[in-house]
Amino acid sequence: MEARKSTLKLILFTFGMFGFGFALVPLYDVFCDITGLNGKVTGPTITTYDQEISSREVKITFVTSNNKQMPWSFKSSSPQMKVETGQDYLMDFTFTNTTDKPMIAQAVPSVSPGRGARYFHKTECFCFEQQFLAAGESITIPVKFIIDPELPADISSLALGYTLFDVTEEFANLQAKN
Amino acid sequence: MSAVIDSHHDDHHHGPAKGFSRWLYTTNHKDIGSMYLWFSLVMLFIGGAMAMVIRAELFEPGSQIVSPEFYNQMVTNHGLIMVFGVIMPAFVGFANWMIPMQIGAPDMALPRLNNLSFWILPVAFGILLSTFFMEGGAPNFGWTFYAPLSTEYAPPTVTFFIFSVHIMGASSIMGSINIITTILNMRAPGMTLMKMPLFVWSWFITAYLLIAVMPVLAGAVTMMLMDIHAGTSFFKAGGGGDPVLFQHIFWFFGHPEVYIMILPAFGIVSHIIETFSRKPIFGYSSMVYAIASIALLSFVVWAHHMFTVGMPIAGELFFMYSTMLIAIPTGVKVFNWLSTMFKGSLTFETPMLFAIAFVALFTIGGLSGIMLAIAPADFQYHDTYFVVAHFHYVLVPGALFSLLAAAYYWIPKWTGKMYDETLGKVHFWMSFISVNLTFFPMHFVGLAGMPRRIPDYAMQFADWNMMVSVGAFLFGISQLLFLFIVLKCIYNGKEATTEVWEGAKDRGFEWTVDSPAPYHTFSSPPSMESLKSSS
């Protein structure tokens, strides 16, 4: 039964490839993590830099936008700031739930140019968790960040963008449990 | 169809049942092959009608006939039907008919699976086409169904679309497993792998591509399904997912998929060119290695479809160079075909005309492909009509012409009747002229910046677009002539000889059996010695 053997092998291979399709999801994340592609930024990092490393000035631009029909108002307190590499900075972001219903939001960060993403360290960020706001409520939360002195010399400005997503439905269950 | 029924079969060969149940329950590779071919011909006219709507809308600038929403549905379903409903099933139909006959096997290795893999196809396309009559309309997000357009912003019918893609994938996978098992286990004694006919080789490799990437497509649509209905966030940035991931997974499937639609064409064209050049194919083993290397390369070039997505320079360079590498094995094939024709005793019957047009026009499509592979240039070409011109050149005068060539080449063997040579040539010249009239000007408007998938365009593109539309209507009419030629051949053709084409007997087992091919062939395997040019 040679035919049966090859059929079984091929069926196994097919299921393997179906699994591989799903394995691409974590592989993609790992690949982006390692290479810093795609402007993806990593989780909170605790970093301090030796003051002796020569620092330089970098311009940081803050961009906020809302996904789809997300009705909240979402702003940074200043559109841009000049920073020295290797030092801690704070920038305030204000969220306002302009609707008459409680909602949950998630801000997703992205750094541009993508090459600079791995040098943009956020030590504290609201983007690591969801924001729950009652109707009409407003909140101001700072982002704490350090620009790595290793930032390639040809990058003189970075943009930190946040897109605000409405995740009320996705996290409704979680909220109920808490 | 009655022409394939063997009217004077031996007693121990039971003939086909009568009526519809013959087709519903059949496990005969010839019956199933015929059903695949008729199915894809029907789908060609459905998908073609959608193309006619698109070209009618684009005949003049401004909104003409259909709403932009319906136009999007036309563009999406034209693509889906032509790819999954025409080109792929047609090649599977040829595989069913010809692979057992070319390797000297009595049937496919898994005949019942074969029946199943055909009969779920009409179900899949029934589901897809039924979405036109549902609330929200048919899928409208392009045949590449990028998330989140196909998830968060999709019409509610997207679930039916996902289900139908699952069924199409299952059909292709079952068909491919069957083809590989048949080729591995049922070859005539003495037919080593490197003595297999090139059509068998091309399908052997294509079938492996299919079982490698169709499951990945199934995974992608399953993730979409879960994002839509199960609250997961594979492609939702808000939940930690990434829409760009969709494009990577899709094109990991999508690029091998475009070779799935062209590799069997390479096999077909090789057979036709050697028959009508009356010479064995030049560089047989280099042909095999070229097909294999194209197939392997197809797995490492996918991101050239998404140069503008925001990749680092290293990625752009890698995918640019790996894509350009594909030109080498493809060039080997083109020069092998030319060398086969060189100093051959050429005659220009209809299959040969289509095959030569394939070589010339497919090469044009390949060259525009190299232009698109240049990453910095692609930023200009991306999502313009230049891309539309490129892939239509490889799929219409490429894949479709090879299918038409194959139909003319083998139809005397299937039906026992010759097609009308004069009408065949008329069909060829009408198709050849109109296909170029349709797709060549698309290069110009594309380079000038006309975007694809938009139901309107700027005034300066009006003249070329009108010409394109006229060409498209003419091409549509030409294919109705093809249907007429096929029907005329079946019902009113002249008797065909066993050999059909001069000298064909020495080139393949399929030409050693009667015309029409009996319902059962090669109950005992043929001998390789009967083929003179089997070296």
PDB file of N, CA, C and O in Angstrom, chain B residues 60-82:
ATOM      1  N   GLU B  60     -15.961  55.367 -20.355  1.00  0.00           N
ATOM      2  CA  GLU B  60     -15.790  56.829 -20.341  1.00  0.00           C
ATOM      3  C   GLU B  60     -15.549  57.269 -18.901  1.00  0.00           C
ATOM      4  O   GLU B  60     -15.973  56.589 -17.981  1.00  0.00           O
ATOM      5  N   PRO B  61     -14.866  58.407 -18.715  1.00  0.00           N
ATOM      6  CA  PRO B  61     -14.702  58.887 -17.338  1.00  0.00           C
ATOM      7  C   PRO B  61     -16.042  59.302 -16.747  1.00  0.00           C
ATOM      8  O   PRO B  61     -16.998  59.548 -17.477  1.00  0.00           O
ATOM      9  N   GLY B  62     -16.091  59.334 -15.430  1.00  0.00           N
ATOM     10  CA  GLY B  62     -17.343  59.689 -14.768  1.00  0.00           C
ATOM     11  C   GLY B  62     -18.114  58.433 -14.424  1.00  0.00           C
ATOM     12  O   GLY B  62     -17.781  57.334 -14.848  1.00  0.00           O
ATOM     13  N   SER B  63     -19.161  58.609 -13.630  1.00  0.00           N
ATOM     14  CA  SER B  63     -19.951  57.458 -13.218  1.00  0.00           C
ATOM     15  C   SER B  63     -20.948  57.121 -14.317  1.00  0.00           C
ATOM     16  O   SER B  63     -21.753  57.952 -14.699  1.00  0.00           O
ATOM     17  N   GLN B  64     -20.857  55.898 -14.863  1.00  0.00           N
ATOM     18  CA  GLN B  64     -21.662  55.559 -16.031  1.00  0.00           C
ATOM     19  C   GLN B  64     -22.836  54.650 -15.708  1.00  0.00           C
ATOM     20  O   GLN B  64     -23.986  55.014 -15.898  1.00  0.00           O
ATOM     21  N   ILE B  65     -22.525  53.431 -15.285  1.00  0.00           N
ATOM     22  CA  ILE B  65     -23.543  52.389 -15.278  1.00  0.00           C
ATOM     23  C   ILE B  65     -23.850  51.884 -13.882  1.00  0.00           C
ATOM     24  O   ILE B  65     -24.997  51.784 -13.489  1.00  0.00           O
ATOM     25  N   VAL B  66     -22.788  51.561 -13.141  1.00  0.00           N
ATOM     26  CA  VAL B  66     -23.016  50.933 -11.839  1.00  0.00           C
ATOM     27  C   VAL B  66     -22.537  51.860 -10.731  1.00  0.00           C
ATOM     28  O   VAL B  66     -21.750  52.777 -10.968  1.00  0.00           O
ATOM     29  N   SER B  67     -23.019  51.595  -9.519  1.00  0.00           N
ATOM     30  CA  SER B  67     -22.593  52.392  -8.375  1.00  0.00           C
ATOM     31  C   SER B  67     -21.175  51.980  -7.979  1.00  0.00           C
ATOM     32  O   SER B  67     -20.754  50.859  -8.270  1.00  0.00           O
ATOM     33  N   PRO B  68     -20.437  52.863  -7.331  1.00  0.00           N
ATOM     34  CA  PRO B  68     -19.087  52.495  -6.896  1.00  0.00           C
ATOM     35  C   PRO B  68     -19.083  51.246  -6.019  1.00  0.00           C
ATOM     36  O   PRO B  68     -18.174  50.426  -6.108  1.00  0.00           O
ATOM     37  N   GLU B  69     -20.132  51.079  -5.187  1.00  0.00           N
ATOM     38  CA  GLU B  69     -20.189  49.909  -4.306  1.00  0.00           C
ATOM     39  C   GLU B  69     -20.268  48.637  -5.149  1.00  0.00           C
ATOM     40  O   GLU B  69     -19.572  47.658  -4.895  1.00  0.00           O
ATOM     41  N   PHE B  70     -21.140  48.660  -6.168  1.00  0.00           N
ATOM     42  CA  PHE B  70     -21.283  47.479  -7.008  1.00  0.00           C
ATOM     43  C   PHE B  70     -20.026  47.254  -7.840  1.00  0.00           C
ATOM     44  O   PHE B  70     -19.618  46.116  -8.074  1.00  0.00           O
ATOM     45  N   TYR B  71     -19.408  48.340  -8.259  1.00  0.00           N
ATOM     46  CA  TYR B  71     -18.147  48.223  -9.004  1.00  0.00           C
ATOM     47  C   TYR B  71     -17.107  47.470  -8.166  1.00  0.00           C
ATOM     48  O   TYR B  71     -16.426  46.574  -8.666  1.00  0.00           O
ATOM     49  N   ASN B  72     -17.022  47.819  -6.871  1.00  0.00           N
ATOM     50  CA  ASN B  72     -16.077  47.125  -5.989  1.00  0.00           C
ATOM     51  C   ASN B  72     -16.393  45.634  -5.915  1.00  0.00           C
ATOM     52  O   ASN B  72     -15.488  44.798  -5.881  1.00  0.00           O
ATOM     53  N   GLN B  73     -17.686  45.303  -5.876  1.00  0.00           N
ATOM     54  CA  GLN B  73     -18.068  43.887  -5.831  1.00  0.00           C
ATOM     55  C   GLN B  73     -17.661  43.188  -7.125  1.00  0.00           C
ATOM     56  O   GLN B  73     -17.222  42.035  -7.112  1.00  0.00           O
ATOM     57  N   MET B  74     -17.808  43.903  -8.247  1.00  0.00           N
ATOM     58  CA  MET B  74     -17.421  43.325  -9.542  1.00  0.00           C
ATOM     59  C   MET B  74     -15.923  43.044  -9.577  1.00  0.00           C
ATOM     60  O   MET B  74     -15.485  41.965  -9.972  1.00  0.00           O
ATOM     61  N   VAL B  75     -15.125  44.040  -9.157  1.00  0.00           N
ATOM     62  CA  VAL B  75     -13.666  43.880  -9.183  1.00  0.00           C
ATOM     63  C   VAL B  75     -13.248  42.698  -8.308  1.00  0.00           C
ATOM     64  O   VAL B  75     -12.459  41.843  -8.710  1.00  0.00           O
ATOM     65  N   THR B  76     -13.831  42.631  -7.107  1.00  0.00           N
ATOM     66  CA  THR B  76     -13.467  41.568  -6.168  1.00  0.00           C
ATOM     67  C   THR B  76     -13.819  40.194  -6.720  1.00  0.00           C
ATOM     68  O   THR B  76     -12.991  39.275  -6.742  1.00  0.00           O
ATOM     69  N   ASN B  77     -15.065  40.053  -7.183  1.00  0.00           N
ATOM     70  CA  ASN B  77     -15.518  38.729  -7.594  1.00  0.00           C
ATOM     71  C   ASN B  77     -14.947  38.325  -8.938  1.00  0.00           C
ATOM     72  O   ASN B  77     -14.742  37.131  -9.189  1.00  0.00           O
ATOM     73  N   HIS B  78     -14.670  39.299  -9.806  1.00  0.00           N
ATOM     74  CA  HIS B  78     -13.970  38.971 -11.053  1.00  0.00           C
ATOM     75  C   HIS B  78     -12.636  38.305 -10.719  1.00  0.00           C
ATOM     76  O   HIS B  78     -12.306  37.251 -11.262  1.00  0.00           O
ATOM     77  N   GLY B  79     -11.900  38.904  -9.795  1.00  0.00           N
ATOM     78  CA  GLY B  79     -10.601  38.344  -9.414  1.00  0.00           C
ATOM     79  C   GLY B  79     -10.734  36.972  -8.779  1.00  0.00           C
ATOM     80  O   GLY B  79     -10.067  36.021  -9.165  1.00  0.00           O
ATOM     81  N   LEU B  80     -11.638  36.869  -7.795  1.00  0.00           N
ATOM     82  CA  LEU B  80     -11.783  35.595  -7.084  1.00  0.00           C
ATOM     83  C   LEU B  80     -12.198  34.480  -8.033  1.00  0.00           C
ATOM     84  O   LEU B  80     -11.672  33.364  -7.988  1.00  0.00           O
ATOM     85  N   ILE B  81     -13.159  34.781  -8.920  1.00  0.00           N
ATOM     86  CA  ILE B  81     -13.679  33.739  -9.808  1.00  0.00           C
ATOM     87  C   ILE B  81     -12.634  33.330 -10.834  1.00  0.00           C
ATOM     88  O   ILE B  81     -12.428  32.143 -11.096  1.00  0.00           O
ATOM     89  N   MET B  82     -11.936  34.313 -11.409  1.00  0.00           N
ATOM     90  CA  MET B  82     -10.945  33.965 -12.424  1.00  0.00           C
ATOM     91  C   MET B  82      -9.791  33.152 -11.827  1.00  0.00           C
ATOM     92  O   MET B  82      -9.305  32.214 -12.438  1.00  0.00           O
TER      93      MET B  82
END
